[in-house]
Amino acid sequence: MFTDKQDKVDKDAEKSVCSFANNRDPEVLLQTLRVTLYNGNEKMNVRLIIDSGSQKSYITREAASRIGYVPIAEQLLCHSLFGGESSGTVKHKKYVVKIGSLSSDFKCNFTALDQRVICKDVPSIKRGEWCREMKDLDISLSDLDAKEDAVAILIGADIAGKLLTGKRHILRCGLVAIETYLGWTVIGAIKDPDARHDPVPFTRTMFASCQVVESLFLARVHINKEGRYEVPLPWLENHPPLSENKMMVIKRLESTMKQLRTSGLHKAYDAVFDEWLAECIIERVPEAEVGNKGHYLPHRPIIKENSTTVIRPIFDASAAPKPTKEKKSLSLNDCLEKGPNLIELISSILLRFREGMIGVVSDIKKAFLQISLNASDRDFLRFLWQDKQGNQVIFRHCRVVFGVTSSPFILSAVLFMHLEKNLTSLDANKDLNFSEQNIV
């Protein structure tokens, strides 16, 4: 068993709620660079981050695929995370990666493990007072004021030390400029007097960002007795408590009932819940559990006349009561991980259709509803309805819910896990052992 220890600040799949105290936290710059990725005659520019808190180096699967790398081996790792959490065993493909400085005066190769997402919301180095000082020092930055692409390569402690030249400058603003063979980078906090006064400050993370979220989530996924994947809700670490919202949801239900009766769609809408109840997609909350801690989701009908499903409920997990002067009001979505931005993957998916003669597209019927939810999280997905006698009924969801911010991430992660588990692995004849001479 191999262990990869990675530094991690509070996570949020890109951001993480840290505290509820008033704060003017400065932005912290991480060691990012823009480098050229090579494979024979193929090359492309990518973003790189240096993270000595990781024992291994990584490359995103998208970057490895686009440049045409072929895996040389596979490796099982157990990721040991901040706070003592463990990701469980994760399989990674291993590649020989070749990178160089943008000026092409330095190139090196090393082995790196694949990862679907390293980190996405890492800002490039912004222009500021430090730029003039760096110009006087004849320092240029490759990742200055550039488009904030997702990071494609992470250089871990296995490689980072060999790339440092030993030169550094502590700038008057407090940033530290560090020279590497791949170019100069900076690290440290930017003191911004105009920083937004936010009662809920956010922290950007390094590699741990999306990768840790996904690893921790997948480590808790299992197949239940029905043969379905069963998942937890991916809660934000240390999130403030959810706001009490039952009265707000009761008022929203009254409005929905009035709309349904006026439009003559009450019976059809009620039939959807009867069907879900019969298929165990939802369940009635037992009287003995009604007083347990929970959260309610308002809902309303969506009508699509020409669809196979003419009417269906949509749930509003972003709804929260009006905030007070003393307390910020939080919705369920405010407390859940969002995962990576899946829209950003569309361009690479479309480009892959050009690789072969035939492209195949498939659709999963009621995809969210095929994935079961852990029983411990279901009370946070309650909703109200009225039975045929007009009595208020409390239901709760047993499957992944359309309208919850983490649902697309959950579906994507489970699909990838299912495919990786069932696709035939590539044969690796030999695990190439590259020596330090590969870093030249």
Tab-separated table of C-alpha atoms in Angstrom:
chain	number	residue	atom	x	y	z
A	1	MET	CA	0.000	0.000	0.000
A	2	PHE	CA	1.313	3.452	-0.918
A	3	THR	CA	0.427	6.583	1.014
A	4	ASP	CA	0.232	10.096	-0.378
A	5	LYS	CA	0.078	12.832	2.285
A	6	GLN	CA	-1.350	16.049	0.953
A	7	ASP	CA	-1.702	19.431	2.655
A	8	LYS	CA	-5.217	20.694	2.684
A	9	VAL	CA	-6.873	23.854	3.898
A	10	ASP	CA	-10.673	23.849	4.449
A	11	LYS	CA	-12.199	22.574	1.222
A	12	ASP	CA	-15.134	23.606	-0.886
A	13	ALA	CA	-14.556	21.846	-4.164
A	14	GLU	CA	-13.109	25.141	-4.948
A	15	LYS	CA	-14.049	27.097	-1.876
A	16	SER	CA	-14.760	26.324	1.740
A	17	VAL	CA	-16.657	28.193	4.434
A	18	CYS	CA	-14.081	28.792	7.161
A	19	SER	CA	-15.801	30.658	9.963
A	20	PHE	CA	-18.666	32.983	10.727
A	21	ALA	CA	-16.480	35.746	12.163
A	22	ASN	CA	-16.028	39.071	10.404
A	23	ASN	CA	-12.756	38.996	8.494
A	24	ARG	CA	-10.626	40.810	5.939
A	25	ASP	CA	-8.528	37.873	4.860
A	26	PRO	CA	-5.901	38.734	2.236
A	27	GLU	CA	-5.763	36.705	-0.953
A	28	VAL	CA	-3.003	34.100	-0.841
A	29	LEU	CA	-1.094	33.387	-4.043
A	30	LEU	CA	0.046	29.836	-4.698
A	31	GLN	CA	3.124	28.792	-6.686
A	32	THR	CA	1.729	28.600	-10.210
A	33	LEU	CA	3.541	28.628	-13.552
A	34	ARG	CA	2.713	28.242	-17.201
A	35	VAL	CA	4.805	25.582	-18.892
A	36	THR	CA	4.902	23.666	-22.157
A	37	LEU	CA	3.815	20.021	-22.138
A	38	TYR	CA	5.542	17.819	-24.741
A	39	ASN	CA	4.914	14.462	-26.399
A	40	GLY	CA	7.162	13.965	-29.400
A	41	ASN	CA	6.252	16.704	-31.892
A	42	GLU	CA	3.071	17.541	-29.983
A	43	LYS	CA	3.119	20.343	-27.444
A	44	MET	CA	0.686	22.576	-25.584
A	45	ASN	CA	0.857	25.195	-22.851
A	46	VAL	CA	-0.702	24.314	-19.493
A	47	ARG	CA	-0.850	25.638	-15.939
A	48	LEU	CA	1.227	23.993	-13.229
A	49	ILE	CA	1.218	24.284	-9.457
A	50	ILE	CA	4.013	23.372	-7.051
A	51	ASP	CA	2.696	21.705	-3.896
A	52	SER	CA	5.332	20.257	-1.587
A	53	GLY	CA	2.522	18.970	0.645
A	54	SER	CA	1.928	16.173	-1.868
A	55	GLN	CA	4.358	13.257	-2.006
A	56	LYS	CA	3.449	12.517	-5.624
A	57	SER	CA	3.138	14.519	-8.842
A	58	TYR	CA	-0.067	14.463	-10.891
A	59	ILE	CA	-1.411	15.266	-14.354
A	60	THR	CA	-5.079	15.619	-15.233
A	61	ARG	CA	-6.598	12.901	-17.387
A	62	GLU	CA	-7.755	15.552	-19.843
A	63	ALA	CA	-4.216	16.925	-20.347
A	64	ALA	CA	-2.739	13.426	-20.685
A	65	SER	CA	-5.405	12.520	-23.260
A	66	ARG	CA	-5.057	15.740	-25.265
A	67	ILE	CA	-1.271	15.421	-25.574
A	68	GLY	CA	-1.580	11.703	-26.369
A	69	TYR	CA	0.274	10.122	-23.449
A	70	VAL	CA	0.047	6.340	-23.046
A	71	PRO	CA	0.103	5.002	-19.449
A	72	ILE	CA	3.153	2.958	-18.486
A	73	ALA	CA	1.607	1.380	-15.381
A	74	GLU	CA	-1.147	1.619	-12.785
A	75	GLN	CA	-0.728	2.278	-9.084
A	76	LEU	CA	-3.005	1.942	-6.066
A	77	LEU	CA	-2.772	4.733	-3.496
A	78	CYS	CA	-4.454	5.478	-0.206
A	79	HIS	CA	-4.604	9.259	0.108
A	80	SER	CA	-4.026	10.426	3.671
A	81	LEU	CA	-5.735	13.806	4.008
A	82	PHE	CA	-5.808	16.810	6.305
A	83	GLY	CA	-7.420	16.026	9.656
A	84	GLY	CA	-6.543	12.321	9.467
A	85	GLU	CA	-9.193	11.435	6.901
A	86	SER	CA	-8.397	8.740	4.360
A	87	SER	CA	-9.698	8.486	0.813
A	88	GLY	CA	-9.580	4.712	0.665
A	89	THR	CA	-7.759	2.914	-2.129
A	90	VAL	CA	-7.728	4.823	-5.428
A	91	LYS	CA	-6.326	3.531	-8.725
A	92	HIS	CA	-4.181	5.906	-10.795
A	93	LYS	CA	-2.577	5.497	-14.216
A	94	LYS	CA	1.096	6.423	-14.355
A	95	TYR	CA	2.591	8.474	-17.195
A	96	VAL	CA	6.011	9.713	-18.235
A	97	VAL	CA	5.506	13.487	-18.450
A	98	LYS	CA	7.783	15.926	-20.261
A	99	ILE	CA	7.554	19.636	-19.525
A	100	GLY	CA	9.629	22.696	-20.315
A	101	SER	CA	9.782	26.418	-19.615
A	102	LEU	CA	7.918	28.682	-22.042
A	103	SER	CA	11.289	29.966	-23.247
A	104	SER	CA	12.296	26.350	-24.071
A	105	ASP	CA	15.651	26.758	-22.280
A	106	PHE	CA	14.846	23.961	-19.815
A	107	LYS	CA	13.066	20.628	-20.224
A	108	CYS	CA	12.638	17.661	-17.927
A	109	ASN	CA	10.719	14.389	-17.632
A	110	PHE	CA	9.298	12.620	-14.633
A	111	THR	CA	6.541	10.174	-13.739
A	112	ALA	CA	3.129	11.481	-12.712
A	113	LEU	CA	-0.158	9.885	-11.719
A	114	ASP	CA	-3.427	10.727	-13.409
A	115	GLN	CA	-6.198	12.606	-11.655
A	116	ARG	CA	-9.557	13.698	-13.071
A	117	VAL	CA	-9.373	17.122	-11.387
A	118	ILE	CA	-6.392	18.640	-9.591
A	119	CYS	CA	-7.637	22.124	-8.754
A	120	LYS	CA	-9.628	24.580	-10.821
A	121	ASP	CA	-10.224	27.793	-8.935
A	122	VAL	CA	-6.585	28.816	-8.462
A	123	PRO	CA	-6.133	32.438	-9.572
A	124	SER	CA	-3.284	33.589	-11.781
A	125	ILE	CA	-0.908	36.192	-10.344
A	126	LYS	CA	-2.536	39.609	-10.589
A	127	ARG	CA	-0.805	42.865	-11.437
A	128	GLY	CA	-0.038	45.116	-8.502
A	129	GLU	CA	2.612	47.194	-6.779
A	130	TRP	CA	4.928	44.185	-6.770
A	131	CYS	CA	5.172	44.163	-10.586
A	132	ARG	CA	7.319	47.310	-10.673
A	133	GLU	CA	9.662	45.887	-8.042
A	134	MET	CA	9.967	42.603	-9.961
A	135	LYS	CA	10.689	44.527	-13.166
A	136	ASP	CA	13.548	46.307	-11.388
A	137	LEU	CA	14.833	42.874	-10.317
A	138	ASP	CA	14.505	41.607	-13.933
A	139	ILE	CA	11.935	39.008	-12.863
A	140	SER	CA	9.185	37.977	-15.287
A	141	LEU	CA	6.256	35.708	-14.413
A	142	SER	CA	4.677	33.256	-16.852
A	143	ASP	CA	1.352	33.128	-14.968
A	144	LEU	CA	0.877	36.888	-14.574
A	145	ASP	CA	-2.600	38.307	-15.141
A	146	ALA	CA	-3.455	35.393	-17.434
A	147	LYS	CA	-6.655	33.500	-18.134
A	148	GLU	CA	-7.436	31.357	-15.087
A	149	ASP	CA	-7.444	27.895	-16.650
A	150	ALA	CA	-7.680	24.845	-14.427
A	151	VAL	CA	-4.367	23.488	-13.200
A	152	ALA	CA	-3.231	20.568	-15.391
A	153	ILE	CA	-0.050	19.480	-13.560
A	154	LEU	CA	0.836	19.296	-9.890
A	155	ILE	CA	4.511	19.034	-8.978
A	156	GLY	CA	4.794	17.270	-5.634
A	157	ALA	CA	7.647	16.860	-3.159
A	158	ASP	CA	9.078	14.022	-5.285
A	159	ILE	CA	10.076	16.556	-7.975
A	160	ALA	CA	9.746	20.077	-6.550
A	161	GLY	CA	13.144	20.260	-4.834
A	162	LYS	CA	14.978	19.450	-8.058
A	163	LEU	CA	13.337	22.356	-9.870
A	164	LEU	CA	14.340	25.094	-7.404
A	165	THR	CA	17.448	27.129	-8.312
A	166	GLY	CA	17.871	28.511	-4.783
A	167	LYS	CA	17.241	32.140	-5.772
A	168	ARG	CA	14.508	34.107	-4.038
A	169	HIS	CA	13.531	37.697	-3.262
A	170	ILE	CA	11.293	38.888	-0.450
A	171	LEU	CA	9.322	41.738	-1.990
A	172	ARG	CA	8.310	44.875	-0.109
A	173	CYS	CA	4.625	43.879	-0.337
A	174	GLY	CA	5.358	40.640	1.543
A	175	LEU	CA	5.230	38.274	-1.430
A	176	VAL	CA	8.207	36.000	-1.971
A	177	ALA	CA	9.523	35.562	-5.528
A	178	ILE	CA	11.077	32.111	-6.057
A	179	GLU	CA	13.069	31.047	-9.099
A	180	THR	CA	12.628	27.580	-10.592
A	181	TYR	CA	14.184	26.105	-13.730
A	182	LEU	CA	10.731	26.485	-15.269
A	183	GLY	CA	10.597	30.222	-14.489
A	184	TRP	CA	9.848	32.572	-11.624
A	185	THR	CA	6.799	32.245	-9.397
A	186	VAL	CA	5.570	34.009	-6.275
A	187	ILE	CA	3.945	32.865	-3.061
A	188	GLY	CA	2.345	34.628	-0.130
A	189	ALA	CA	-0.513	36.856	0.972
A	190	ILE	CA	-1.590	40.020	-0.858
A	191	LYS	CA	-2.614	42.753	1.559
A	192	ASP	CA	-5.563	44.401	-0.125
A	193	PRO	CA	-6.990	47.448	1.720
A	194	ASP	CA	-10.090	47.286	-0.470
A	195	ALA	CA	-10.815	43.641	0.308
A	196	ARG	CA	-14.512	42.849	0.552
A	197	HIS	CA	-15.830	42.701	4.127
A	198	ASP	CA	-17.540	39.335	4.045
A	199	PRO	CA	-19.001	37.698	7.172
A	200	VAL	CA	-18.262	34.300	5.610
A	201	PRO	CA	-14.677	34.376	4.239
A	202	PHE	CA	-13.588	31.754	1.737
A	203	THR	CA	-10.341	29.868	1.298
A	204	ARG	CA	-8.863	28.642	-1.971
A	205	THR	CA	-7.094	25.332	-1.830
A	206	MET	CA	-4.290	23.614	-3.696
A	207	PHE	CA	-4.483	20.067	-5.054
A	208	ALA	CA	-6.839	19.053	-2.284
A	209	SER	CA	-9.658	21.223	-3.654
A	210	CYS	CA	-11.761	19.012	-5.930
A	211	GLN	CA	-9.618	15.884	-5.659
A	212	VAL	CA	-10.060	15.584	-1.898
A	213	VAL	CA	-13.786	16.227	-2.146
A	214	GLU	CA	-14.168	13.497	-4.745
A	215	SER	CA	-11.882	11.037	-2.933
A	216	LEU	CA	-13.672	11.440	0.396
A	217	PHE	CA	-17.035	11.169	-1.312
A	218	LEU	CA	-16.192	8.026	-3.305
A	219	ALA	CA	-14.697	6.363	-0.227
A	220	ARG	CA	-18.204	6.371	1.306
A	221	VAL	CA	-20.078	5.129	-1.766
A	222	HIS	CA	-21.285	1.541	-1.567
A	223	ILE	CA	-23.769	-0.777	-3.247
A	224	ASN	CA	-26.827	-1.362	-1.072
A	225	LYS	CA	-29.037	-4.435	-0.801
A	226	GLU	CA	-31.125	-3.236	-3.765
A	227	GLY	CA	-28.025	-3.329	-5.947
A	228	ARG	CA	-27.936	0.467	-6.241
A	229	TYR	CA	-25.053	2.788	-5.566
A	230	GLU	CA	-25.765	4.491	-2.244
A	231	VAL	CA	-24.101	7.832	-1.555
A	232	PRO	CA	-23.810	10.437	1.209
A	233	LEU	CA	-24.506	14.119	0.744
A	234	PRO	CA	-21.109	15.833	0.263
A	235	TRP	CA	-21.314	18.319	3.136
A	236	LEU	CA	-18.935	21.254	3.335
A	237	GLU	CA	-16.512	20.826	6.197
A	238	ASN	CA	-17.325	23.036	9.215
A	239	HIS	CA	-20.355	24.586	7.531
A	240	PRO	CA	-22.577	26.754	9.774
A	241	PRO	CA	-25.863	25.152	10.822
A	242	LEU	CA	-28.760	25.107	8.382
A	243	SER	CA	-31.495	27.661	8.993
A	244	GLU	CA	-34.891	26.561	10.301
A	245	ASN	CA	-37.142	26.837	7.260
A	246	LYS	CA	-40.325	24.824	7.829
A	247	MET	CA	-42.629	27.867	8.067
A	248	MET	CA	-41.236	29.267	4.825
A	249	VAL	CA	-41.829	25.901	3.104
A	250	ILE	CA	-45.420	25.746	4.404
A	251	LYS	CA	-46.128	29.135	2.791
A	252	ARG	CA	-44.521	28.011	-0.463
A	253	LEU	CA	-46.676	24.852	-0.418
A	254	GLU	CA	-49.851	26.921	-0.045
A	255	SER	CA	-48.852	28.921	-3.136
A	256	THR	CA	-48.067	25.736	-5.079
A	257	MET	CA	-51.374	24.086	-4.140
A	258	LYS	CA	-53.282	27.164	-5.297
A	259	GLN	CA	-51.419	27.156	-8.625
A	260	LEU	CA	-52.076	23.435	-9.179
A	261	ARG	CA	-55.795	23.685	-8.455
A	262	THR	CA	-56.188	26.753	-10.671
A	263	SER	CA	-54.463	25.016	-13.584
A	264	GLY	CA	-56.271	21.700	-13.028
A	265	LEU	CA	-52.954	19.838	-12.588
A	266	HIS	CA	-53.261	18.863	-8.926
A	267	LYS	CA	-54.274	15.269	-9.680
A	268	ALA	CA	-51.395	14.733	-12.148
A	269	TYR	CA	-48.877	16.257	-9.720
A	270	ASP	CA	-50.166	14.105	-6.874
A	271	ALA	CA	-49.848	11.024	-9.103
A	272	VAL	CA	-46.104	11.675	-9.471
A	273	PHE	CA	-45.649	11.455	-5.707
A	274	ASP	CA	-47.787	8.285	-5.578
A	275	GLU	CA	-45.523	6.739	-8.232
A	276	TRP	CA	-42.365	7.807	-6.387
A	277	LEU	CA	-43.729	6.387	-3.142
A	278	ALA	CA	-44.487	3.049	-4.817
A	279	GLU	CA	-40.960	2.928	-6.310
A	280	CYS	CA	-39.324	3.894	-2.972
A	281	ILE	CA	-37.918	7.091	-4.493
A	282	ILE	CA	-39.469	8.901	-1.534
A	283	GLU	CA	-40.761	7.696	1.835
A	284	ARG	CA	-43.102	9.050	4.450
A	285	VAL	CA	-41.370	10.264	7.621
A	286	PRO	CA	-42.636	8.136	10.529
A	287	GLU	CA	-44.452	10.058	13.265
A	288	ALA	CA	-41.777	9.051	15.784
A	289	GLU	CA	-39.079	10.728	13.618
A	290	VAL	CA	-40.891	13.953	12.696
A	291	GLY	CA	-39.234	15.781	15.613
A	292	ASN	CA	-35.730	14.752	14.534
A	293	LYS	CA	-33.382	17.364	13.139
A	294	GLY	CA	-34.120	17.977	9.471
A	295	HIS	CA	-34.484	20.445	6.628
A	296	TYR	CA	-37.309	21.027	4.159
A	297	LEU	CA	-37.249	21.664	0.427
A	298	PRO	CA	-39.979	23.743	-1.243
A	299	HIS	CA	-41.152	22.434	-4.612
A	300	ARG	CA	-43.192	23.494	-7.595
A	301	PRO	CA	-44.350	21.893	-10.860
A	302	ILE	CA	-42.531	22.087	-14.193
A	303	ILE	CA	-44.814	21.561	-17.175
A	304	LYS	CA	-43.493	20.290	-20.532
A	305	GLU	CA	-46.411	19.621	-22.858
A	306	ASN	CA	-44.442	17.734	-25.537
A	307	SER	CA	-42.320	15.701	-23.126
A	308	THR	CA	-42.817	12.078	-22.098
A	309	THR	CA	-43.084	13.462	-18.568
A	310	VAL	CA	-45.641	16.275	-18.867
A	311	ILE	CA	-45.409	17.373	-15.245
A	312	ARG	CA	-42.723	16.838	-12.661
A	313	PRO	CA	-41.734	18.461	-9.349
A	314	ILE	CA	-38.592	20.562	-9.080
A	315	PHE	CA	-37.093	21.175	-5.631
A	316	ASP	CA	-35.527	24.432	-4.519
A	317	ALA	CA	-32.496	23.646	-2.341
A	318	SER	CA	-31.335	27.270	-2.623
A	319	ALA	CA	-34.323	28.564	-0.681
A	320	ALA	CA	-33.571	30.102	2.707
A	321	PRO	CA	-35.572	32.235	5.143
A	322	LYS	CA	-34.931	35.978	5.179
A	323	PRO	CA	-31.709	36.715	7.100
A	324	THR	CA	-31.756	38.715	10.313
A	325	LYS	CA	-29.251	41.318	11.506
A	326	GLU	CA	-27.777	38.771	13.900
A	327	LYS	CA	-27.681	35.740	11.646
A	328	LYS	CA	-27.018	34.931	8.007
A	329	SER	CA	-29.655	32.618	6.553
A	330	LEU	CA	-28.273	29.496	4.888
A	331	SER	CA	-29.904	27.140	2.398
A	332	LEU	CA	-29.069	23.477	1.885
A	333	ASN	CA	-27.046	24.364	-1.227
A	334	ASP	CA	-24.912	26.757	0.847
A	335	CYS	CA	-23.759	23.797	2.938
A	336	LEU	CA	-22.927	21.281	0.191
A	337	GLU	CA	-19.929	20.758	-2.059
A	338	LYS	CA	-20.609	21.728	-5.656
A	339	GLY	CA	-17.767	19.719	-7.183
A	340	PRO	CA	-16.017	20.711	-10.406
A	341	ASN	CA	-17.702	22.837	-13.063
A	342	LEU	CA	-18.860	20.143	-15.489
A	343	ILE	CA	-19.676	22.698	-18.193
A	344	GLU	CA	-15.946	23.254	-18.668
A	345	LEU	CA	-15.605	19.622	-19.810
A	346	ILE	CA	-17.953	20.077	-22.772
A	347	SER	CA	-15.293	21.377	-25.185
A	348	SER	CA	-12.962	18.410	-24.609
A	349	ILE	CA	-15.895	15.975	-24.913
A	350	LEU	CA	-16.918	17.506	-28.247
A	351	LEU	CA	-13.337	17.412	-29.505
A	352	ARG	CA	-13.096	13.688	-28.718
A	353	PHE	CA	-15.884	13.079	-31.242
A	354	ARG	CA	-13.313	13.935	-33.916
A	355	GLU	CA	-11.016	11.081	-32.874
A	356	GLY	CA	-13.019	8.225	-34.400
A	357	MET	CA	-15.413	7.418	-37.209
A	358	ILE	CA	-18.410	6.912	-34.920
A	359	GLY	CA	-19.557	8.867	-31.897
A	360	VAL	CA	-21.911	7.313	-29.368
A	361	VAL	CA	-24.242	9.245	-27.068
A	362	SER	CA	-26.415	7.628	-24.424
A	363	ASP	CA	-28.951	8.797	-21.884
A	364	ILE	CA	-29.860	7.283	-18.527
A	365	LYS	CA	-33.556	7.406	-17.706
A	366	LYS	CA	-34.145	9.388	-14.512
A	367	ALA	CA	-30.402	9.292	-13.813
A	368	PHE	CA	-30.496	11.109	-10.453
A	369	LEU	CA	-33.274	8.829	-9.218
A	370	GLN	CA	-31.180	5.705	-9.890
A	371	ILE	CA	-28.742	6.611	-7.072
A	372	SER	CA	-29.771	5.965	-3.475
A	373	LEU	CA	-29.012	8.309	-0.560
A	374	ASN	CA	-27.647	7.310	2.832
A	375	ALA	CA	-30.422	7.042	5.402
A	376	SER	CA	-28.557	9.479	7.696
A	377	ASP	CA	-28.906	12.312	5.151
A	378	ARG	CA	-32.519	11.822	4.087
A	379	ASP	CA	-34.027	14.023	6.814
A	380	PHE	CA	-32.250	17.011	5.251
A	381	LEU	CA	-34.251	16.350	2.083
A	382	ARG	CA	-37.752	16.461	3.508
A	383	PHE	CA	-40.682	18.082	1.735
A	384	LEU	CA	-44.322	18.766	2.523
A	385	TRP	CA	-47.452	17.633	0.687
A	386	GLN	CA	-51.135	17.133	1.386
A	387	ASP	CA	-52.864	13.784	1.257
A	388	LYS	CA	-56.220	13.272	-0.436
A	389	GLN	CA	-58.003	14.303	2.765
A	390	GLY	CA	-56.089	17.604	2.859
A	391	ASN	CA	-53.842	16.608	5.789
A	392	GLN	CA	-50.199	17.726	5.791
A	393	VAL	CA	-47.766	14.898	5.058
A	394	ILE	CA	-43.980	14.950	5.531
A	395	PHE	CA	-42.001	12.999	2.934
A	396	ARG	CA	-38.261	12.647	2.496
A	397	HIS	CA	-36.173	11.741	-0.524
A	398	CYS	CA	-34.418	8.375	-0.710
A	399	ARG	CA	-32.643	9.145	-4.016
A	400	VAL	CA	-30.522	11.969	-5.401
A	401	VAL	CA	-32.626	15.101	-5.890
A	402	PHE	CA	-32.900	17.310	-8.968
A	403	GLY	CA	-32.386	20.876	-7.716
A	404	VAL	CA	-29.670	20.154	-5.142
A	405	THR	CA	-26.365	21.790	-6.128
A	406	SER	CA	-24.252	18.671	-5.510
A	407	SER	CA	-26.432	16.292	-7.556
A	408	PRO	CA	-24.600	16.722	-10.918
A	409	PHE	CA	-21.279	16.150	-9.113
A	410	ILE	CA	-22.671	13.030	-7.390
A	411	LEU	CA	-23.971	11.582	-10.664
A	412	SER	CA	-20.725	12.326	-12.514
A	413	ALA	CA	-18.529	10.854	-9.767
A	414	VAL	CA	-20.606	7.672	-9.507
A	415	LEU	CA	-20.619	7.204	-13.301
A	416	PHE	CA	-16.841	7.614	-13.493
A	417	MET	CA	-16.377	5.190	-10.591
A	418	HIS	CA	-18.693	2.650	-12.237
A	419	LEU	CA	-16.896	2.895	-15.584
A	420	GLU	CA	-13.427	2.680	-14.053
A	421	LYS	CA	-14.478	-0.327	-12.000
A	422	ASN	CA	-15.923	-2.204	-14.951
A	423	LEU	CA	-13.745	-1.273	-17.913
A	424	THR	CA	-10.860	-3.624	-18.644
A	425	SER	CA	-7.589	-2.216	-17.330
A	426	LEU	CA	-4.734	-1.517	-19.707
A	427	ASP	CA	-1.935	-4.085	-19.503
A	428	ALA	CA	1.225	-2.603	-18.042
A	429	ASN	CA	4.239	-4.727	-18.990
A	430	LYS	CA	6.717	-2.867	-16.883
A	431	ASP	CA	6.823	-0.061	-14.331
A	432	LEU	CA	9.601	2.165	-15.623
A	433	ASN	CA	11.828	3.434	-12.831
A	434	PHE	CA	13.212	6.837	-13.804
A	435	SER	CA	16.270	8.076	-11.950
A	436	GLU	CA	17.113	11.606	-10.861
A	437	GLN	CA	19.014	12.118	-14.145
A	438	ASN	CA	15.691	12.650	-15.862
A	439	ILE	CA	15.494	16.046	-14.154
A	440	VAL	CA	18.232	17.894	-16.039
